[in-house]
Structure formats: structure tokens, C-alpha cells
Amino acid sequence: MKKENKSLTASMEDYLEMIYRLSVDTGFTRIHELSSALNVRPPSATKMVQRLAELKLIKYEKYGVLILEENGKLLGSELLKRHNIIENFIKIIGVDETNALEETEKIEHTVSTKTIECIDTFLHFIEENPDVLTQYYQYRFEHTSEQ
Amino acid sequence: MKKENKSLTASMEDYLEMIYRLSVDTGFTRIHELSSALNVRPPSATKMVQRLAELKLIKYEKYGVLILEENGKLLGSELLKRHNIIENFIKIIGVDETNALEETEKIEHTVSTKTIECIDTFLHFIEENPDVLTQYYQYRFEHTSEQ
DNA sequence: AAACAAACTTAGCTAAAACTAATATATTTT
DNA sequence: AAAATATATTAGTTTTAGCTAAGTTTGTTT
């Protein structure tokens, strides 16, 4: 087995993750749904989808529906998991909801698996030690008057 | 008034930050020093430097030395501060030294000022509550056998 | 001061990822 | 079923940031 699939660009990851999210219920999604979810024009989505199809991550036929291949589904769910770890973390340290998503999207494609693991461990730690968070928020409150 | 300086690309920030680091002692740096520090070929550095000069962030003359303008110095030091915040944070959550720098470089250009502020606050909190860190490392130790 | 080496610049190419405009296909309405 | 609408694709352009190759300028040696 070779690595093969691991060299997705940040954008490709964005697309794949979104395809995963959009098709998790229905089993499929479409170009216009994808493109509007990513705030991108349809031609951009088409092009990327064709590349993902070449990599056998999704099944795609012209004018048709987008369906994840087994590989794509696996990778997609990993990407989503990663996304959620970052997002939880970003929220916990105090970035407000309005910006949290955006910040998450910016970070998620850049950091390594190791870093994600660290963040995940940290989140679990916080979960089991909620008093730490209380302390932190108290501290934040005292040290953040007007922004 | 036009857009002014605030819309630097991630790369431009990389270059500016590095110029700042390299010239903080001597007051100047050079293309080849910059390009090798950034692992980039000299022509790439030249091109970017010309753009930064157009934005009045550095003083630059062909075949000459690179010197930060007042604006550039200010922005550069902010970028470096940001870098250090991220780096400290990354190390604190447990990313090992070997990867910390790389991870920092990947994150630093993506996140917003607000997020940086949150991270900074968190770092200060940790500083004033070292016991939290001790607890966390204990937890980490228990939940991280072999990677 | 001539020759050589090092540093730098220019020109031109590549790749990713976005865009618009034009065209093609599919679906829905009448 | 024809017309109208919605959805997709293709082709071609743009921007950013890298690269190589070739040519300039500067500096260092002899």
C-alpha cells in the first residue's frame, strides 16, 4: 500500500470535507450545493470535483450527482473529525461563535496530525477538568475589559 | 484614502517577518540572506521585496541592502510577536520542539487578531496558574502511551 | 586594472485556484 | 412536446508565488 492519497491540497481537503458533510444524510450531493456551501462559483467546483474523481475519492459523471467512494468517505470523515477538534478548541479558548468557523477553516488544513492530537488531548483534559475552564473564563473576564 | 498596508498576503507577511528578524541586530539584510532563510530562490525574494518596497514597508534599491521603513518595522515586530505567541502556545500544548516551528509557521498567517488575542490570554492564564499545566501534563502522560 | 566569483535582477514558465462568459444538458412548466 | 428555467461544463483569463536560465552589477583577487 502506498501513501498515494495523502497529498491533497488544502483546497481539495476543503472540498472533500464539504462533500462529506453534504452527503452524510442523503448519500450524495451536487455541484451547486457544494459550490454554494463553499462560497465558490460552480465552475470552480466542477473543476475540483473532476480532480477528486481522478483520485478515485468520489464517483462523478457529467451533469450527475456526487457520491463518495469508500476512500473518499474515510478521508472525509477524518477531515470532519479534525475540523471539529479545531472548532471546539477555538471556541473553548474564547473566539466568539461568529468567527469560530472561519478561523477553524483557516487552521484546519495547515496543522499536522501530531498537533491535532495534542489539541485533542487538551480538549479531553478540559472535559475531565471543567474547573480549569471556569478558572480560565474567570481570568479572561478580569483581563478583558473592552476590545 | 486607499487600501494602504493592511492587506498583506500570507507570503508577504512571511517575508516581512523574516526581514524583521534578520535585520533586528544589524539594521539591514540582503536578498540572499532572506532567500536562504525562507528556503526560496533569490529571484523569488527579489520579486517579493520589490512589492514590499512599493508598499513602502522597506527601503530597497537594486543590488542594494534591505532596510525596513518605519511602517515595516512596526508591522514586522507585530508579526514576530504573533509568531512567538503561537509558538509558545504550540509548545505548551505538547507539540515537540522539532515540529513546533514548522507548525507555528503554518498557523501564524491564517488566524485573526482576535484569535491571537485569545491564545495570548490563555498563555497568560497558564503563566499565572502553573498548576494547570502540571495537571495537564500529568493527564497527557497518562493518556499518551506510544505514538 | 583585468579577471573571476558572488550576488542580484530580468524574463519567461508553471501550477493552483479562483473568476467570467459562453455553451450544453436536464428538468419543469405550460 | 416545446419553451422556459435551472444546473453544469468548457474555455479562457487572472492572481499569487514559486521556479530556471540567462544576463547584470558589484566585490574581491591576483
Short mmCIF file of C-alpha atoms in Angstrom, two decimals, chain B residues 28-132:
data_model
loop_
_atom_site.label_atom_id
_atom_site.label_comp_id
_atom_site.label_asym_id
_atom_site.label_seq_id
_atom_site.Cartn_x
_atom_site.Cartn_y
_atom_site.Cartn_z
CA PHE B 28 19.65 45.58 7.40
CA THR B 29 19.65 42.32 5.48
CA ARG B 30 20.21 41.14 1.93
CA ILE B 31 18.40 39.19 -0.71
CA HIS B 32 20.44 36.02 -0.41
CA GLU B 33 20.21 36.00 3.35
CA LEU B 34 16.47 36.42 3.12
CA SER B 35 16.01 33.87 0.41
CA SER B 36 18.01 31.23 2.19
CA ALA B 37 16.25 31.91 5.48
CA LEU B 38 12.93 31.35 3.74
CA ASN B 39 14.10 28.41 1.66
CA VAL B 40 13.32 30.19 -1.52
CA ARG B 41 15.40 31.06 -4.56
CA PRO B 42 16.81 34.56 -4.85
CA PRO B 43 14.58 35.61 -7.75
CA SER B 44 11.52 34.89 -5.66
CA ALA B 45 12.87 37.05 -2.88
CA THR B 46 13.73 39.86 -5.27
CA LYS B 47 10.24 39.91 -6.64
CA MET B 48 8.58 39.99 -3.26
CA VAL B 49 10.98 42.59 -1.95
CA GLN B 50 10.04 44.83 -4.84
CA ARG B 51 6.41 44.52 -3.90
CA LEU B 52 7.11 45.30 -0.28
CA ALA B 53 9.12 48.31 -1.38
CA GLU B 54 6.18 49.56 -3.44
CA LEU B 55 4.10 49.36 -0.29
CA LYS B 56 6.71 51.48 1.48
CA LEU B 57 7.39 48.78 4.00
CA ILE B 58 11.07 48.52 3.17
CA LYS B 59 13.70 50.66 1.51
CA TYR B 60 15.18 48.91 -1.47
CA GLU B 61 17.49 49.76 -4.32
CA LYS B 62 18.66 47.34 -6.95
CA TYR B 63 21.67 45.33 -5.84
CA GLY B 64 21.45 47.06 -2.52
CA VAL B 65 20.67 46.33 1.05
CA LEU B 66 17.20 45.84 2.56
CA ILE B 67 16.19 48.22 5.29
CA LEU B 68 12.80 48.39 6.96
CA GLU B 69 10.83 51.60 6.75
CA GLU B 70 9.14 52.76 9.91
CA ASN B 71 5.87 51.09 8.88
CA GLY B 72 7.63 47.90 8.03
CA LYS B 73 9.44 47.84 11.32
CA LEU B 74 6.19 48.25 13.19
CA LEU B 75 4.35 45.63 11.24
CA GLY B 76 7.33 43.31 11.34
CA SER B 77 7.53 43.44 15.08
CA GLU B 78 3.81 42.73 15.37
CA LEU B 79 4.24 39.73 13.11
CA LEU B 80 7.11 38.46 15.17
CA LYS B 81 5.14 38.92 18.36
CA ARG B 82 2.31 36.96 16.82
CA HIS B 83 4.73 34.28 15.79
CA ASN B 84 6.02 33.96 19.32
CA ILE B 85 2.56 33.72 20.81
CA ILE B 86 1.65 30.88 18.51
CA GLU B 87 4.94 29.15 19.03
CA ASN B 88 4.67 29.27 22.81
CA PHE B 89 1.18 28.02 22.63
CA ILE B 90 2.05 25.19 20.30
CA LYS B 91 4.82 24.09 22.58
CA ILE B 92 2.68 24.32 25.68
CA ILE B 93 0.02 22.00 24.39
CA GLY B 94 2.69 19.43 23.74
CA VAL B 95 3.90 19.63 20.15
CA ASP B 96 7.54 18.69 20.37
CA GLU B 97 10.28 21.19 19.64
CA THR B 98 11.20 19.55 16.38
CA ASN B 99 7.84 20.29 14.83
CA ALA B 100 6.84 23.38 16.76
CA LEU B 101 8.47 25.88 14.45
CA GLU B 102 7.02 24.35 11.35
CA GLU B 103 3.56 24.20 12.84
CA THR B 104 3.82 27.77 14.01
CA GLU B 105 4.72 28.97 10.56
CA LYS B 106 1.74 27.22 9.13
CA ILE B 107 -0.70 28.66 11.61
CA GLU B 108 0.55 32.16 12.13
CA HIS B 109 -0.59 33.62 8.88
CA THR B 110 -4.01 32.19 8.93
CA VAL B 111 -5.54 33.23 12.20
CA SER B 112 -7.13 36.53 13.02
CA THR B 113 -6.04 39.08 15.55
CA LYS B 114 -8.93 38.09 17.79
CA THR B 115 -7.80 34.51 17.90
CA ILE B 116 -4.25 35.57 18.64
CA GLU B 117 -5.56 37.64 21.50
CA CYS B 118 -7.43 34.65 22.87
CA ILE B 119 -4.36 32.50 22.67
CA ASP B 120 -2.33 35.20 24.30
CA THR B 121 -4.81 35.48 27.14
CA PHE B 122 -4.72 31.75 27.54
CA LEU B 123 -0.94 31.81 27.75
CA HIS B 124 -1.04 34.46 30.43
CA PHE B 125 -3.58 32.44 32.32
CA ILE B 126 -1.31 29.42 32.21
CA GLU B 127 1.61 31.50 33.30
CA GLU B 128 -0.24 32.62 36.38
CA ASN B 129 -1.62 29.16 37.05
CA PRO B 130 1.28 26.79 36.51
CA ASP B 131 -0.55 24.08 38.38
CA VAL B 132 -2.95 23.78 35.46
#
